């Protein structure tokens, strides 16, 4: 065997050791990074309750939405909840971060320095304690897409090498890590990198991409690959009943889907959770009798058409 063949064989053996899955090993549910509410599930030991994950460590999720649907405000809400690490964030409602003193690294690829800083400071200002721990922020607009990918990898590794643990990574937005969202080769390499980073650094990565115009599909080959590989696909839409609200729904999930909820931006410019979505039966008085309320019957008939 030549020296080159020996090196190649050692490399394959390392992959074999890293990727082998022992079926006899008892594996726990993936640790949750961000959650919304709770759900129960059945096991051999009986019913158990777990947080409903928006994202778990070692995986990635992405947010898709049409332009002007307050994607960056929603990113601020999620990041602020995660940074607070208590579950008592006054803006987040049932949203909860499971940080455990891990680092948050926030990359903005689109905005200039002033606007990027305003987004990053919003996360801090939304917490009562101005000391939010390890929260590192970068505006990558001025560098090329290849350099952006290289820098993100460099900084994640640097964080780990310094003895800190990476928890949440935000990349707003992922389309700026490729030259063209319809370049299949670049899109594939980009998504592979995101999967590699989330696994290698055991963090959760949240990224953002636009939806195609007039469609609920994320943009380009990049969006299609994200759909196939993501843990959670989060969709934002303008609420059609309540002006100024944005509806957040779980379009796809590898686990238990979180419930649909809404947020708005308050008078101080902070994103905040709002009450449950409008229910057309909410103003109907239910009568405790064997005869169904005629108002409900009328509503049902109208909905049928």
PDB file of C-alpha atoms in Angstrom:
ATOM      1  CA  UNK A   1       0.000   0.000   0.000  1.00  0.00           C
ATOM      2  CA  UNK A   2       1.378   3.402  -0.986  1.00  0.00           C
ATOM      3  CA  UNK A   3       1.679   6.319   1.421  1.00  0.00           C
ATOM      4  CA  UNK A   4      -1.219   8.075  -0.293  1.00  0.00           C
ATOM      5  CA  UNK A   5      -3.381   4.953  -0.045  1.00  0.00           C
ATOM      6  CA  UNK A   6      -2.495   4.611   3.645  1.00  0.00           C
ATOM      7  CA  UNK A   7      -3.527   8.202   4.344  1.00  0.00           C
ATOM      8  CA  UNK A   8      -6.789   7.715   2.410  1.00  0.00           C
ATOM      9  CA  UNK A   9      -7.508   4.516   4.328  1.00  0.00           C
ATOM     10  CA  UNK A  10      -6.880   6.203   7.683  1.00  0.00           C
ATOM     11  CA  UNK A  11      -9.251   8.994   6.634  1.00  0.00           C
ATOM     12  CA  UNK A  12     -11.981   6.486   5.751  1.00  0.00           C
ATOM     13  CA  UNK A  13     -11.481   4.648   9.043  1.00  0.00           C
ATOM     14  CA  UNK A  14     -11.942   7.931  10.887  1.00  0.00           C
ATOM     15  CA  UNK A  15     -15.211   8.532   9.019  1.00  0.00           C
ATOM     16  CA  UNK A  16     -16.273   4.965   9.806  1.00  0.00           C
ATOM     17  CA  UNK A  17     -15.699   5.548  13.533  1.00  0.00           C
ATOM     18  CA  UNK A  18     -17.400   8.946  13.536  1.00  0.00           C
ATOM     19  CA  UNK A  19     -20.446   7.935  11.498  1.00  0.00           C
ATOM     20  CA  UNK A  20     -21.159   4.429  12.847  1.00  0.00           C
ATOM     21  CA  UNK A  21     -24.477   4.248  14.703  1.00  0.00           C
ATOM     22  CA  UNK A  22     -24.693   1.615  17.431  1.00  0.00           C
ATOM     23  CA  UNK A  23     -28.261   0.270  17.529  1.00  0.00           C
ATOM     24  CA  UNK A  24     -27.792  -1.023  21.067  1.00  0.00           C
ATOM     25  CA  UNK A  25     -26.897   2.424  22.413  1.00  0.00           C
ATOM     26  CA  UNK A  26     -29.707   4.190  24.271  1.00  0.00           C
ATOM     27  CA  UNK A  27     -29.999   7.675  22.831  1.00  0.00           C
ATOM     28  CA  UNK A  28     -31.897  10.488  24.485  1.00  0.00           C
ATOM     29  CA  UNK A  29     -33.958  13.083  22.621  1.00  0.00           C
ATOM     30  CA  UNK A  30     -31.731  15.803  21.117  1.00  0.00           C
ATOM     31  CA  UNK A  31     -31.220  18.656  23.590  1.00  0.00           C
ATOM     32  CA  UNK A  32     -33.483  21.603  22.804  1.00  0.00           C
ATOM     33  CA  UNK A  33     -32.074  25.022  21.946  1.00  0.00           C
ATOM     34  CA  UNK A  34     -35.327  26.943  21.395  1.00  0.00           C
ATOM     35  CA  UNK A  35     -38.881  25.837  22.124  1.00  0.00           C
ATOM     36  CA  UNK A  36     -42.476  27.035  22.032  1.00  0.00           C
ATOM     37  CA  UNK A  37     -44.714  25.472  24.667  1.00  0.00           C
ATOM     38  CA  UNK A  38     -44.779  21.783  25.566  1.00  0.00           C
ATOM     39  CA  UNK A  39     -46.285  18.516  24.344  1.00  0.00           C
ATOM     40  CA  UNK A  40     -46.813  15.040  25.770  1.00  0.00           C
ATOM     41  CA  UNK A  41     -45.726  11.776  24.188  1.00  0.00           C
ATOM     42  CA  UNK A  42     -46.026   8.104  25.046  1.00  0.00           C
ATOM     43  CA  UNK A  43     -43.139   5.821  25.997  1.00  0.00           C
ATOM     44  CA  UNK A  44     -42.835   2.327  27.453  1.00  0.00           C
ATOM     45  CA  UNK A  45     -42.509   4.003  30.834  1.00  0.00           C
ATOM     46  CA  UNK A  46     -45.723   5.990  30.315  1.00  0.00           C
ATOM     47  CA  UNK A  47     -46.606   9.515  29.253  1.00  0.00           C
ATOM     48  CA  UNK A  48     -43.898  12.178  29.314  1.00  0.00           C
ATOM     49  CA  UNK A  49     -43.872  15.932  28.725  1.00  0.00           C
ATOM     50  CA  UNK A  50     -41.194  17.701  26.699  1.00  0.00           C
ATOM     51  CA  UNK A  51     -40.627  21.200  25.343  1.00  0.00           C
ATOM     52  CA  UNK A  52     -41.821  21.511  21.734  1.00  0.00           C
ATOM     53  CA  UNK A  53     -38.630  22.280  19.868  1.00  0.00           C
ATOM     54  CA  UNK A  54     -38.241  25.021  17.332  1.00  0.00           C
ATOM     55  CA  UNK A  55     -34.648  23.847  17.061  1.00  0.00           C
ATOM     56  CA  UNK A  56     -32.317  21.370  18.765  1.00  0.00           C
ATOM     57  CA  UNK A  57     -28.552  21.355  19.183  1.00  0.00           C
ATOM     58  CA  UNK A  58     -26.706  19.719  16.314  1.00  0.00           C
ATOM     59  CA  UNK A  59     -29.333  20.801  13.759  1.00  0.00           C
ATOM     60  CA  UNK A  60     -30.375  23.849  11.762  1.00  0.00           C
ATOM     61  CA  UNK A  61     -33.645  25.597  10.970  1.00  0.00           C
ATOM     62  CA  UNK A  62     -34.571  28.296   8.524  1.00  0.00           C
ATOM     63  CA  UNK A  63     -37.101  31.098   8.304  1.00  0.00           C
ATOM     64  CA  UNK A  64     -38.765  31.864   4.995  1.00  0.00           C
ATOM     65  CA  UNK A  65     -41.018  34.788   4.192  1.00  0.00           C
ATOM     66  CA  UNK A  66     -41.922  37.307   1.514  1.00  0.00           C
ATOM     67  CA  UNK A  67     -40.206  40.726   1.667  1.00  0.00           C
ATOM     68  CA  UNK A  68     -41.373  43.128   4.379  1.00  0.00           C
ATOM     69  CA  UNK A  69     -42.668  40.392   6.682  1.00  0.00           C
ATOM     70  CA  UNK A  70     -40.466  41.474   9.599  1.00  0.00           C
ATOM     71  CA  UNK A  71     -38.057  38.523   9.350  1.00  0.00           C
ATOM     72  CA  UNK A  72     -35.278  40.401  11.097  1.00  0.00           C
ATOM     73  CA  UNK A  73     -37.637  41.436  13.914  1.00  0.00           C
ATOM     74  CA  UNK A  74     -38.546  37.777  14.388  1.00  0.00           C
ATOM     75  CA  UNK A  75     -34.853  36.871  14.482  1.00  0.00           C
ATOM     76  CA  UNK A  76     -34.448  39.516  17.201  1.00  0.00           C
ATOM     77  CA  UNK A  77     -37.312  37.970  19.174  1.00  0.00           C
ATOM     78  CA  UNK A  78     -35.870  34.434  18.993  1.00  0.00           C
ATOM     79  CA  UNK A  79     -32.342  35.606  19.803  1.00  0.00           C
ATOM     80  CA  UNK A  80     -33.500  37.760  22.700  1.00  0.00           C
ATOM     81  CA  UNK A  81     -35.448  34.852  24.190  1.00  0.00           C
ATOM     82  CA  UNK A  82     -32.437  32.554  23.827  1.00  0.00           C
ATOM     83  CA  UNK A  83     -30.063  35.123  25.318  1.00  0.00           C
ATOM     84  CA  UNK A  84     -32.331  35.629  28.346  1.00  0.00           C
ATOM     85  CA  UNK A  85     -31.894  31.937  29.218  1.00  0.00           C
ATOM     86  CA  UNK A  86     -34.713  32.029  31.778  1.00  0.00           C
ATOM     87  CA  UNK A  87     -37.943  31.410  29.891  1.00  0.00           C
ATOM     88  CA  UNK A  88     -39.289  34.614  31.479  1.00  0.00           C
ATOM     89  CA  UNK A  89     -38.497  36.989  28.632  1.00  0.00           C
ATOM     90  CA  UNK A  90     -41.367  39.499  28.754  1.00  0.00           C
ATOM     91  CA  UNK A  91     -41.537  39.734  24.953  1.00  0.00           C
ATOM     92  CA  UNK A  92     -41.470  36.021  24.132  1.00  0.00           C
ATOM     93  CA  UNK A  93     -44.621  34.504  25.618  1.00  0.00           C
ATOM     94  CA  UNK A  94     -44.293  30.707  25.468  1.00  0.00           C
ATOM     95  CA  UNK A  95     -41.023  30.953  23.567  1.00  0.00           C
ATOM     96  CA  UNK A  96     -38.136  29.655  25.656  1.00  0.00           C
ATOM     97  CA  UNK A  97     -34.378  29.513  25.243  1.00  0.00           C
ATOM     98  CA  UNK A  98     -32.310  26.622  26.600  1.00  0.00           C
ATOM     99  CA  UNK A  99     -28.947  28.352  26.559  1.00  0.00           C
ATOM    100  CA  UNK A 100     -27.034  27.047  29.582  1.00  0.00           C
ATOM    101  CA  UNK A 101     -24.394  29.814  29.246  1.00  0.00           C
ATOM    102  CA  UNK A 102     -23.481  28.928  25.665  1.00  0.00           C
ATOM    103  CA  UNK A 103     -22.344  31.573  23.185  1.00  0.00           C
ATOM    104  CA  UNK A 104     -24.623  33.278  20.683  1.00  0.00           C
ATOM    105  CA  UNK A 105     -22.974  34.320  17.407  1.00  0.00           C
ATOM    106  CA  UNK A 106     -25.020  36.573  15.140  1.00  0.00           C
ATOM    107  CA  UNK A 107     -24.033  37.263  11.523  1.00  0.00           C
ATOM    108  CA  UNK A 108     -25.863  39.844   9.398  1.00  0.00           C
ATOM    109  CA  UNK A 109     -24.971  39.634   5.702  1.00  0.00           C
ATOM    110  CA  UNK A 110     -27.277  42.300   4.251  1.00  0.00           C
ATOM    111  CA  UNK A 111     -27.195  45.534   6.221  1.00  0.00           C
ATOM    112  CA  UNK A 112     -24.645  48.287   6.687  1.00  0.00           C
ATOM    113  CA  UNK A 113     -22.915  48.853   9.999  1.00  0.00           C
ATOM    114  CA  UNK A 114     -25.508  51.287  11.427  1.00  0.00           C
ATOM    115  CA  UNK A 115     -28.557  49.137  10.710  1.00  0.00           C
ATOM    116  CA  UNK A 116     -26.816  45.893  11.683  1.00  0.00           C
ATOM    117  CA  UNK A 117     -25.813  47.370  15.037  1.00  0.00           C
ATOM    118  CA  UNK A 118     -29.382  48.536  15.604  1.00  0.00           C
ATOM    119  CA  UNK A 119     -30.595  44.938  15.132  1.00  0.00           C
ATOM    120  CA  UNK A 120     -27.945  43.544  17.465  1.00  0.00           C
ATOM    121  CA  UNK A 121     -28.605  46.172  20.159  1.00  0.00           C
ATOM    122  CA  UNK A 122     -32.325  45.416  20.002  1.00  0.00           C
ATOM    123  CA  UNK A 123     -31.591  41.892  21.270  1.00  0.00           C
ATOM    124  CA  UNK A 124     -29.734  43.338  24.259  1.00  0.00           C
ATOM    125  CA  UNK A 125     -32.278  46.103  24.941  1.00  0.00           C
ATOM    126  CA  UNK A 126     -35.124  43.575  25.072  1.00  0.00           C
ATOM    127  CA  UNK A 127     -33.551  41.988  28.156  1.00  0.00           C
ATOM    128  CA  UNK A 128     -33.771  43.512  31.608  1.00  0.00           C
ATOM    129  CA  UNK A 129     -30.161  42.533  32.303  1.00  0.00           C
ATOM    130  CA  UNK A 130     -27.833  44.399  29.920  1.00  0.00           C
ATOM    131  CA  UNK A 131     -25.129  41.785  30.573  1.00  0.00           C
ATOM    132  CA  UNK A 132     -26.215  39.073  28.146  1.00  0.00           C
ATOM    133  CA  UNK A 133     -22.993  37.083  28.356  1.00  0.00           C
ATOM    134  CA  UNK A 134     -21.309  35.771  25.240  1.00  0.00           C
ATOM    135  CA  UNK A 135     -23.130  37.484  22.369  1.00  0.00           C
ATOM    136  CA  UNK A 136     -20.798  38.155  19.420  1.00  0.00           C
ATOM    137  CA  UNK A 137     -22.095  40.124  16.437  1.00  0.00           C
ATOM    138  CA  UNK A 138     -20.767  40.681  12.919  1.00  0.00           C
ATOM    139  CA  UNK A 139     -21.874  42.577   9.826  1.00  0.00           C
ATOM    140  CA  UNK A 140     -20.532  40.758   6.762  1.00  0.00           C
ATOM    141  CA  UNK A 141     -22.007  42.934   4.017  1.00  0.00           C
ATOM    142  CA  UNK A 142     -18.646  44.347   2.892  1.00  0.00           C
ATOM    143  CA  UNK A 143     -16.944  41.020   2.102  1.00  0.00           C
ATOM    144  CA  UNK A 144     -17.495  38.511  -0.719  1.00  0.00           C
ATOM    145  CA  UNK A 145     -19.701  35.452  -0.396  1.00  0.00           C
ATOM    146  CA  UNK A 146     -16.807  32.953  -0.321  1.00  0.00           C
ATOM    147  CA  UNK A 147     -15.033  34.976   2.354  1.00  0.00           C
ATOM    148  CA  UNK A 148     -18.251  35.089   4.387  1.00  0.00           C
ATOM    149  CA  UNK A 149     -18.357  31.286   4.486  1.00  0.00           C
ATOM    150  CA  UNK A 150     -14.667  31.114   5.396  1.00  0.00           C
ATOM    151  CA  UNK A 151     -15.036  33.731   8.142  1.00  0.00           C
ATOM    152  CA  UNK A 152     -18.051  32.053   9.746  1.00  0.00           C
ATOM    153  CA  UNK A 153     -16.150  28.766   9.920  1.00  0.00           C
ATOM    154  CA  UNK A 154     -13.045  30.536  11.236  1.00  0.00           C
ATOM    155  CA  UNK A 155     -14.936  32.302  14.007  1.00  0.00           C
ATOM    156  CA  UNK A 156     -16.888  29.242  15.118  1.00  0.00           C
ATOM    157  CA  UNK A 157     -13.626  27.327  15.431  1.00  0.00           C
ATOM    158  CA  UNK A 158     -11.953  30.252  17.185  1.00  0.00           C
ATOM    159  CA  UNK A 159     -14.792  30.362  19.719  1.00  0.00           C
ATOM    160  CA  UNK A 160     -14.394  26.668  20.532  1.00  0.00           C
ATOM    161  CA  UNK A 161     -10.593  26.936  20.664  1.00  0.00           C
ATOM    162  CA  UNK A 162     -10.918  29.735  23.225  1.00  0.00           C
ATOM    163  CA  UNK A 163     -12.746  27.349  25.555  1.00  0.00           C
ATOM    164  CA  UNK A 164     -16.239  28.714  24.925  1.00  0.00           C
ATOM    165  CA  UNK A 165     -19.195  26.618  23.797  1.00  0.00           C
ATOM    166  CA  UNK A 166     -21.241  27.639  20.771  1.00  0.00           C
ATOM    167  CA  UNK A 167     -24.996  27.480  21.378  1.00  0.00           C
ATOM    168  CA  UNK A 168     -26.971  29.500  18.835  1.00  0.00           C
ATOM    169  CA  UNK A 169     -25.698  30.760  15.473  1.00  0.00           C
ATOM    170  CA  UNK A 170     -27.805  33.218  13.460  1.00  0.00           C
ATOM    171  CA  UNK A 171     -27.070  33.802   9.769  1.00  0.00           C
ATOM    172  CA  UNK A 172     -29.303  36.541   8.333  1.00  0.00           C
ATOM    173  CA  UNK A 173     -29.427  35.704   5.419  1.00  0.00           C
ATOM    174  CA  UNK A 174     -28.074  32.568   3.791  1.00  0.00           C
ATOM    175  CA  UNK A 175     -28.539  33.712   0.173  1.00  0.00           C
ATOM    176  CA  UNK A 176     -25.479  35.928   0.657  1.00  0.00           C
ATOM    177  CA  UNK A 177     -23.270  32.861   1.163  1.00  0.00           C
ATOM    178  CA  UNK A 178     -23.608  31.978  -2.542  1.00  0.00           C
ATOM    179  CA  UNK A 179     -23.239  33.985  -5.758  1.00  0.00           C
ATOM    180  CA  UNK A 180     -26.582  32.734  -7.103  1.00  0.00           C
ATOM    181  CA  UNK A 181     -29.363  30.886  -5.261  1.00  0.00           C
ATOM    182  CA  UNK A 182     -29.990  28.903  -8.475  1.00  0.00           C
ATOM    183  CA  UNK A 183     -26.395  27.690  -8.758  1.00  0.00           C
ATOM    184  CA  UNK A 184     -26.908  24.049  -7.765  1.00  0.00           C
ATOM    185  CA  UNK A 185     -23.268  23.337  -6.948  1.00  0.00           C
ATOM    186  CA  UNK A 186     -22.845  26.416  -4.753  1.00  0.00           C
ATOM    187  CA  UNK A 187     -26.219  25.859  -3.071  1.00  0.00           C
ATOM    188  CA  UNK A 188     -25.314  22.265  -2.249  1.00  0.00           C
ATOM    189  CA  UNK A 189     -21.919  23.265  -0.820  1.00  0.00           C
ATOM    190  CA  UNK A 190     -23.549  26.005   1.265  1.00  0.00           C
ATOM    191  CA  UNK A 191     -26.175  23.714   2.814  1.00  0.00           C
ATOM    192  CA  UNK A 192     -23.533  21.043   3.414  1.00  0.00           C
ATOM    193  CA  UNK A 193     -21.480  23.640   5.294  1.00  0.00           C
ATOM    194  CA  UNK A 194     -24.437  24.584   7.506  1.00  0.00           C
ATOM    195  CA  UNK A 195     -25.052  20.903   8.298  1.00  0.00           C
ATOM    196  CA  UNK A 196     -21.356  20.390   9.003  1.00  0.00           C
ATOM    197  CA  UNK A 197     -21.130  23.400  11.326  1.00  0.00           C
ATOM    198  CA  UNK A 198     -24.243  22.466  13.310  1.00  0.00           C
ATOM    199  CA  UNK A 199     -22.940  18.934  13.846  1.00  0.00           C
ATOM    200  CA  UNK A 200     -19.265  19.749  14.363  1.00  0.00           C
ATOM    201  CA  UNK A 201     -19.889  22.521  16.910  1.00  0.00           C
ATOM    202  CA  UNK A 202     -23.072  20.930  18.358  1.00  0.00           C
ATOM    203  CA  UNK A 203     -24.959  24.186  17.996  1.00  0.00           C
ATOM    204  CA  UNK A 204     -28.270  25.221  16.503  1.00  0.00           C
ATOM    205  CA  UNK A 205     -28.106  27.402  13.407  1.00  0.00           C
ATOM    206  CA  UNK A 206     -31.010  29.633  12.357  1.00  0.00           C
ATOM    207  CA  UNK A 207     -30.880  31.213   8.938  1.00  0.00           C
ATOM    208  CA  UNK A 208     -33.201  33.270   6.749  1.00  0.00           C
ATOM    209  CA  UNK A 209     -34.242  33.140   3.090  1.00  0.00           C
ATOM    210  CA  UNK A 210     -36.919  34.890   1.013  1.00  0.00           C
ATOM    211  CA  UNK A 211     -39.923  33.119  -0.469  1.00  0.00           C
ATOM    212  CA  UNK A 212     -40.501  33.161  -4.207  1.00  0.00           C
ATOM    213  CA  UNK A 213     -42.867  35.912  -5.331  1.00  0.00           C
ATOM    214  CA  UNK A 214     -46.472  34.752  -5.072  1.00  0.00           C
ATOM    215  CA  UNK A 215     -45.443  31.370  -3.660  1.00  0.00           C
ATOM    216  CA  UNK A 216     -44.723  29.705  -0.325  1.00  0.00           C
ATOM    217  CA  UNK A 217     -41.552  28.086  -1.715  1.00  0.00           C
ATOM    218  CA  UNK A 218     -38.150  29.362  -0.535  1.00  0.00           C
ATOM    219  CA  UNK A 219     -36.029  30.942  -3.248  1.00  0.00           C
ATOM    220  CA  UNK A 220     -34.057  28.916  -5.794  1.00  0.00           C
ATOM    221  CA  UNK A 221     -32.122  25.665  -5.602  1.00  0.00           C
ATOM    222  CA  UNK A 222     -30.767  26.915  -2.286  1.00  0.00           C
ATOM    223  CA  UNK A 223     -34.282  27.067  -0.841  1.00  0.00           C
ATOM    224  CA  UNK A 224     -35.155  23.617  -2.178  1.00  0.00           C
ATOM    225  CA  UNK A 225     -32.057  22.089  -0.579  1.00  0.00           C
ATOM    226  CA  UNK A 226     -32.773  23.826   2.720  1.00  0.00           C
ATOM    227  CA  UNK A 227     -36.259  22.285   2.713  1.00  0.00           C
ATOM    228  CA  UNK A 228     -34.802  18.794   2.286  1.00  0.00           C
ATOM    229  CA  UNK A 229     -32.102  19.084   4.939  1.00  0.00           C
ATOM    230  CA  UNK A 230     -33.552  21.294   7.669  1.00  0.00           C
ATOM    231  CA  UNK A 231     -34.869  20.215  11.045  1.00  0.00           C
ATOM    232  CA  UNK A 232     -37.544  22.932  11.106  1.00  0.00           C
ATOM    233  CA  UNK A 233     -38.940  25.084   8.310  1.00  0.00           C
ATOM    234  CA  UNK A 234     -40.516  28.235   9.752  1.00  0.00           C
ATOM    235  CA  UNK A 235     -42.882  30.335   7.661  1.00  0.00           C
ATOM    236  CA  UNK A 236     -43.851  33.955   8.264  1.00  0.00           C
ATOM    237  CA  UNK A 237     -46.966  35.534   6.750  1.00  0.00           C
ATOM    238  CA  UNK A 238     -48.809  38.790   7.263  1.00  0.00           C
ATOM    239  CA  UNK A 239     -51.881  38.160   9.380  1.00  0.00           C
ATOM    240  CA  UNK A 240     -54.931  38.731   7.191  1.00  0.00           C
ATOM    241  CA  UNK A 241     -57.231  39.609  10.113  1.00  0.00           C
ATOM    242  CA  UNK A 242     -55.125  41.695  12.473  1.00  0.00           C
ATOM    243  CA  UNK A 243     -53.190  44.516  10.824  1.00  0.00           C
ATOM    244  CA  UNK A 244     -49.547  44.671  11.878  1.00  0.00           C
ATOM    245  CA  UNK A 245     -49.441  41.076  13.110  1.00  0.00           C
ATOM    246  CA  UNK A 246     -47.194  38.437  11.565  1.00  0.00           C
ATOM    247  CA  UNK A 247     -48.192  34.778  11.762  1.00  0.00           C
ATOM    248  CA  UNK A 248     -45.471  32.204  12.481  1.00  0.00           C
ATOM    249  CA  UNK A 249     -46.148  28.605  11.493  1.00  0.00           C
ATOM    250  CA  UNK A 250     -44.205  25.367  11.323  1.00  0.00           C
ATOM    251  CA  UNK A 251     -44.274  24.326   7.677  1.00  0.00           C
ATOM    252  CA  UNK A 252     -42.140  21.221   8.201  1.00  0.00           C
ATOM    253  CA  UNK A 253     -40.428  19.566  11.139  1.00  0.00           C
ATOM    254  CA  UNK A 254     -38.499  16.382  11.803  1.00  0.00           C
ATOM    255  CA  UNK A 255     -40.039  16.329  15.256  1.00  0.00           C
ATOM    256  CA  UNK A 256     -43.225  17.518  16.928  1.00  0.00           C
ATOM    257  CA  UNK A 257     -44.457  20.672  15.161  1.00  0.00           C
ATOM    258  CA  UNK A 258     -44.886  23.781  17.283  1.00  0.00           C
ATOM    259  CA  UNK A 259     -48.264  25.544  17.335  1.00  0.00           C
ATOM    260  CA  UNK A 260     -48.920  28.551  15.132  1.00  0.00           C
ATOM    261  CA  UNK A 261     -48.514  31.908  16.880  1.00  0.00           C
ATOM    262  CA  UNK A 262     -48.218  35.599  16.040  1.00  0.00           C
ATOM    263  CA  UNK A 263     -46.084  38.595  16.931  1.00  0.00           C
ATOM    264  CA  UNK A 264     -46.130  42.321  16.265  1.00  0.00           C
ATOM    265  CA  UNK A 265     -43.781  45.262  16.701  1.00  0.00           C
ATOM    266  CA  UNK A 266     -44.775  47.482  19.636  1.00  0.00           C
ATOM    267  CA  UNK A 267     -44.593  51.260  19.928  1.00  0.00           C
ATOM    268  CA  UNK A 268     -40.965  51.043  21.117  1.00  0.00           C
ATOM    269  CA  UNK A 269     -39.922  49.098  18.025  1.00  0.00           C
ATOM    270  CA  UNK A 270     -39.575  45.741  19.809  1.00  0.00           C
ATOM    271  CA  UNK A 271     -41.104  42.488  18.515  1.00  0.00           C
ATOM    272  CA  UNK A 272     -43.535  41.013  21.020  1.00  0.00           C
ATOM    273  CA  UNK A 273     -45.775  37.949  21.102  1.00  0.00           C
ATOM    274  CA  UNK A 274     -49.518  38.581  20.853  1.00  0.00           C
ATOM    275  CA  UNK A 275     -52.580  36.573  21.854  1.00  0.00           C
ATOM    276  CA  UNK A 276     -53.787  33.498  19.997  1.00  0.00           C
ATOM    277  CA  UNK A 277     -54.836  33.791  16.371  1.00  0.00           C
ATOM    278  CA  UNK A 278     -58.309  35.095  15.607  1.00  0.00           C
ATOM    279  CA  UNK A 279     -60.976  32.424  16.021  1.00  0.00           C
ATOM    280  CA  UNK A 280     -64.159  33.050  13.992  1.00  0.00           C
ATOM    281  CA  UNK A 281     -66.160  31.254  16.697  1.00  0.00           C
ATOM    282  CA  UNK A 282     -64.662  33.311  19.491  1.00  0.00           C
ATOM    283  CA  UNK A 283     -67.599  35.722  19.663  1.00  0.00           C
ATOM    284  CA  UNK A 284     -70.216  32.997  19.445  1.00  0.00           C
ATOM    285  CA  UNK A 285     -71.936  32.083  22.710  1.00  0.00           C
ATOM    286  CA  UNK A 286     -72.026  28.334  23.182  1.00  0.00           C
ATOM    287  CA  UNK A 287     -75.231  27.044  24.714  1.00  0.00           C
ATOM    288  CA  UNK A 288     -75.021  24.095  27.022  1.00  0.00           C
ATOM    289  CA  UNK A 289     -77.893  22.140  25.489  1.00  0.00           C
ATOM    290  CA  UNK A 290     -78.525  19.222  23.170  1.00  0.00           C
ATOM    291  CA  UNK A 291     -79.410  21.655  20.371  1.00  0.00           C
ATOM    292  CA  UNK A 292     -76.372  23.163  18.630  1.00  0.00           C
ATOM    293  CA  UNK A 293     -76.139  26.939  18.618  1.00  0.00           C
ATOM    294  CA  UNK A 294     -77.811  28.242  15.409  1.00  0.00           C
ATOM    295  CA  UNK A 295     -75.081  30.879  15.022  1.00  0.00           C
ATOM    296  CA  UNK A 296     -72.498  28.091  14.785  1.00  0.00           C
ATOM    297  CA  UNK A 297     -74.629  26.253  12.231  1.00  0.00           C
ATOM    298  CA  UNK A 298     -74.887  29.417  10.143  1.00  0.00           C
ATOM    299  CA  UNK A 299     -71.117  29.969  10.315  1.00  0.00           C
ATOM    300  CA  UNK A 300     -70.448  26.364   9.283  1.00  0.00           C
ATOM    301  CA  UNK A 301     -72.787  26.691   6.322  1.00  0.00           C
ATOM    302  CA  UNK A 302     -71.049  29.864   5.189  1.00  0.00           C
ATOM    303  CA  UNK A 303     -67.620  28.211   5.506  1.00  0.00           C
ATOM    304  CA  UNK A 304     -68.817  25.301   3.342  1.00  0.00           C
ATOM    305  CA  UNK A 305     -69.144  27.705   0.413  1.00  0.00           C
TER     306      UNK A 305
END
